Coordinates of C-alpha atoms in Angstrom, one line a residue:
Chain A
D1 CA 10.6 -15.6 7.1
T2 CA 9.1 -13.9 9.6
G3 CA 7.4 -11.2 7.5
V4 CA 3.8 -11.2 5.9
S5 CA 3.1 -14.4 4.1
Q6 CA 0.5 -14.5 1.4
N7 CA -0.9 -17.6 -0.5
P8 CA -1.1 -18.8 -3.3
R9 CA 1.4 -16.6 -5.1
H10 CA -0.3 -17.1 -8.3
K11 CA -4.0 -18.3 -9.4
I12 CA -5.2 -18.6 -12.8
T13 CA -9.1 -19.4 -12.7
K14 CA -11.7 -19.4 -15.0
R15 CA -14.5 -16.5 -15.2
G16 CA -17.3 -17.4 -13.1
Q17 CA -15.5 -19.7 -10.0
N18 CA -14.6 -18.6 -6.8
V19 CA -11.2 -18.0 -5.2
T20 CA -9.7 -17.7 -2.1
F21 CA -6.3 -16.2 -0.8
R22 CA -4.8 -16.4 2.7
C23 CA -2.5 -14.0 4.2
D24 CA -0.5 -14.3 7.3
P25 CA 0.8 -11.5 9.2
I26 CA 4.1 -10.7 11.5
S27 CA 2.4 -12.3 14.6
E28 CA 2.0 -9.6 16.8
H29 CA 0.4 -7.0 14.4
N30 CA -3.1 -6.8 15.2
R31 CA -4.3 -4.8 12.1
L32 CA -4.6 -6.6 8.8
Y33 CA -5.0 -4.7 5.4
W34 CA -6.1 -6.1 1.9
Y35 CA -4.8 -4.2 -1.3
R36 CA -5.6 -4.7 -4.9
Q37 CA -2.9 -3.2 -7.3
T38 CA -3.3 -3.1 -10.8
L39 CA -0.7 -2.6 -13.8
G40 CA 0.9 1.3 -13.3
Q41 CA -1.4 1.9 -10.4
G42 CA -0.9 2.7 -6.4
P43 CA -2.5 0.0 -3.8
E44 CA -6.1 0.6 -3.6
F45 CA -7.8 0.0 -0.6
L46 CA -10.4 -3.3 0.0
T47 CA -10.8 -3.4 3.6
Y48 CA -9.1 -4.0 6.8
F49 CA -9.1 -5.5 10.4
Q50 CA -8.1 -4.6 13.6
N51 CA -7.9 -8.0 15.5
E52 CA -10.7 -10.2 14.0
A53 CA -13.2 -7.0 13.6
Q54 CA -13.8 -6.2 10.1
L55 CA -13.6 -2.0 10.7
E56 CA -13.9 -1.2 7.0
K57 CA -14.8 -2.2 3.4
S58 CA -14.0 -0.2 0.7
R59 CA -17.4 0.8 -1.1
L60 CA -15.9 0.3 -4.5
L61 CA -16.1 -3.7 -3.1
S62 CA -18.8 -5.6 -4.8
D63 CA -21.0 -8.1 -2.7
R64 CA -19.0 -10.7 -4.4
F65 CA -15.9 -10.1 -2.4
S66 CA -15.5 -11.1 1.5
A67 CA -12.9 -11.3 4.0
E68 CA -12.8 -12.8 7.4
R69 CA -10.0 -13.2 10.4
P70 CA -11.7 -15.4 12.7
K71 CA -9.2 -15.5 15.4
G72 CA -7.4 -12.4 15.0
S73 CA -4.3 -13.9 13.3
F74 CA -4.3 -15.1 9.8
S75 CA -7.2 -13.6 7.2
T76 CA -8.9 -14.9 4.0
L77 CA -10.1 -13.1 0.7
E78 CA -12.7 -14.9 -1.1
I79 CA -14.2 -13.9 -4.7
Q80 CA -17.2 -15.3 -5.8
R81 CA -18.1 -15.5 -9.4
T82 CA -14.7 -14.0 -10.7
E83 CA -14.8 -11.6 -13.4
Q84 CA -12.2 -10.7 -15.8
G85 CA -11.9 -7.2 -13.8
D86 CA -11.0 -9.0 -10.9
S87 CA -7.6 -9.5 -12.4
A88 CA -5.2 -7.8 -10.5
M89 CA -2.5 -8.5 -7.5
Y90 CA -3.9 -8.5 -4.1
L91 CA -1.8 -7.6 -1.2
C92 CA -2.0 -8.4 2.0
A93 CA -0.4 -5.8 4.7
S94 CA 0.1 -5.8 8.6
S95 CA 0.8 -3.2 11.2
L96 CA 1.1 -2.6 15.0
G97 CA -1.9 -1.3 16.8
R98 CA -1.5 2.3 16.6
A99 CA -2.3 3.9 13.6
T100 CA 1.2 5.7 13.0
T101 CA 3.0 2.6 12.7
E102 CA 4.6 0.9 9.5
A103 CA 2.5 -1.4 7.6
F104 CA 4.3 -4.4 6.2
F105 CA 3.2 -5.6 2.8
G106 CA 3.4 -9.3 1.9
Q107 CA 4.7 -10.4 -1.9
G108 CA 0.9 -10.9 -3.1
T109 CA -1.3 -12.9 -4.9
R110 CA -1.5 -12.4 -8.5
L111 CA -5.0 -13.4 -9.8
T112 CA -5.5 -14.0 -13.4
V113 CA -9.1 -14.4 -14.5
V114 CA -9.5 -16.3 -18.0
Chain B
G1 CA -12.8 10.0 2.6
E2 CA -9.0 10.6 1.9
N3 CA -8.0 11.2 -1.4
V4 CA -4.4 11.2 -2.1
E5 CA -2.6 12.7 -5.2
Q6 CA 0.7 12.0 -6.7
H7 CA 3.1 14.0 -9.3
P8 CA 4.5 13.2 -11.7
S9 CA 3.6 9.8 -12.6
T10 CA 7.0 9.3 -14.2
L11 CA 10.5 11.0 -13.8
S12 CA 14.0 10.4 -15.5
V13 CA 17.1 12.1 -13.9
Q14 CA 20.7 11.4 -14.5
E15 CA 22.5 9.6 -11.9
G16 CA 23.8 11.7 -9.0
D17 CA 20.7 14.5 -10.0
S18 CA 18.2 15.0 -7.4
A19 CA 14.7 13.7 -7.8
V20 CA 11.1 15.2 -6.3
I21 CA 8.0 13.7 -5.8
K22 CA 5.1 15.6 -4.7
C23 CA 1.9 14.5 -3.2
T24 CA -1.4 16.0 -1.8
Y25 CA -3.9 14.7 0.6
S26 CA -7.7 15.5 1.1
D27 CA -8.2 14.9 5.1
S28 CA -6.9 17.3 7.1
A29 CA -7.4 14.9 10.1
S30 CA -4.5 12.6 8.2
N31 CA -1.5 12.6 10.6
Y32 CA 0.5 9.7 9.2
F33 CA 2.6 9.9 6.1
P34 CA 4.7 7.0 4.6
W35 CA 6.8 6.7 1.6
Y36 CA 7.3 3.1 0.0
K37 CA 9.6 2.3 -3.0
Q38 CA 8.3 -0.8 -5.1
E39 CA 10.7 -2.6 -7.1
L40 CA 9.8 -4.8 -10.1
G41 CA 7.7 -7.9 -8.7
K42 CA 8.6 -7.2 -5.6
R43 CA 6.5 -6.0 -2.2
P44 CA 6.2 -2.3 -1.5
Q45 CA 8.5 -1.4 1.3
L46 CA 8.6 1.5 3.3
I47 CA 11.5 3.7 2.8
I48 CA 10.6 7.1 5.0
D49 CA 7.5 8.3 6.7
I50 CA 6.5 11.2 8.5
R51 CA 4.1 12.1 11.3
S52 CA 2.1 15.1 11.4
N53 CA 4.0 16.9 14.4
V54 CA 7.0 16.9 12.2
G55 CA 7.8 19.3 9.3
E56 CA 10.8 17.3 7.6
K57 CA 12.7 14.3 8.0
K58 CA 15.9 13.1 6.6
D59 CA 17.7 9.8 6.2
Q60 CA 20.9 9.9 4.3
R61 CA 20.0 11.0 0.8
I62 CA 16.3 10.5 1.3
A63 CA 14.2 13.4 3.1
V64 CA 10.3 14.1 3.3
T65 CA 9.0 17.5 3.8
L66 CA 5.4 17.6 5.3
N67 CA 3.0 21.1 5.1
K68 CA 0.1 20.6 6.7
T69 CA -1.7 24.1 5.7
A70 CA -1.3 23.1 2.2
K71 CA -2.2 19.4 2.9
H72 CA 0.9 18.4 0.9
F73 CA 4.1 16.4 1.5
S74 CA 7.0 15.5 -0.9
L75 CA 9.7 13.1 -1.1
H76 CA 13.4 14.4 -2.0
I77 CA 16.0 11.8 -3.3
T78 CA 19.9 13.4 -3.9
E79 CA 22.7 12.2 -5.3
T80 CA 20.2 9.5 -7.4
Q81 CA 21.9 6.2 -8.2
P82 CA 20.9 3.6 -10.8
E83 CA 19.5 1.0 -7.8
D84 CA 17.1 4.1 -6.7
S85 CA 14.6 3.0 -10.0
A86 CA 11.7 2.3 -8.6
V87 CA 7.7 2.9 -8.3
Y88 CA 7.5 5.0 -5.5
F89 CA 4.3 5.8 -3.5
C90 CA 3.1 8.0 -1.0
A91 CA 0.3 7.6 1.3
A92 CA -1.5 9.1 4.2
M93 CA -3.5 7.8 7.1
G94 CA -7.2 9.3 6.6
F95 CA -9.5 8.9 8.9
S96 CA -12.7 8.8 7.2
G97 CA -16.0 7.2 8.6
G98 CA -14.0 6.9 12.2
Y99 CA -11.2 4.4 11.4
N100 CA -7.9 5.3 10.2
K101 CA -6.4 3.5 6.9
L102 CA -3.8 4.1 4.4
I103 CA -4.7 5.7 1.6
F104 CA -2.3 5.4 -1.2
G105 CA -1.0 7.8 -4.2
A106 CA -1.1 6.3 -7.9
G107 CA 2.9 5.9 -8.1
T108 CA 5.7 7.5 -9.9
R109 CA 7.8 5.7 -11.8
L110 CA 11.5 6.8 -11.5
A111 CA 14.3 6.0 -13.7
V112 CA 17.6 6.9 -12.7
H113 CA 20.2 6.6 -15.7
P114 CA 23.9 6.2 -15.6

């Protein structure tokens, strides 16, 4: 499968624990986005990268969230001290460098905080 | 920043009828407007997109129109089929903060009844 890959697909964690998700974009794509989706809602922008540079982080994102893309390829999203409100589907998408190109989504990581 | 509103939130039609979903956006600098279809448990997938230098685009049974003056765009599905049942999201490429990113609407759940 040469599409966007996310791991793990599902994660159940206890409140207060840290979790880390990984996204592997399509190989030639230099833009990478992270979104959060809750039931019945559209994808909510979290942050995005152009190559290894993190260009913007949503103001809705608390300091418990951090993302990296160290070599401009795969990316990780870490949530520290998880809360029940963090339960959601975390989606990654990638696209070529120009702004007006299709963003391809991964299958997402479903996080459940108990 | 960019804000995208989508209506209606749910839409129920009979097979063969047309369906129209409407979105408005706030950032007049936005220049790319994709539509995604998300089936239950699957990733969002692009079905059609339009750029700001075009007023209408058609691909078989689906079409998108864009009114830049009014800052709204619409998805039209003709001759609907049961397999069109899904959640549809509109998005706009906003330029707030000097960087461009895709902002999504809240989604429309379309049900096509045989």
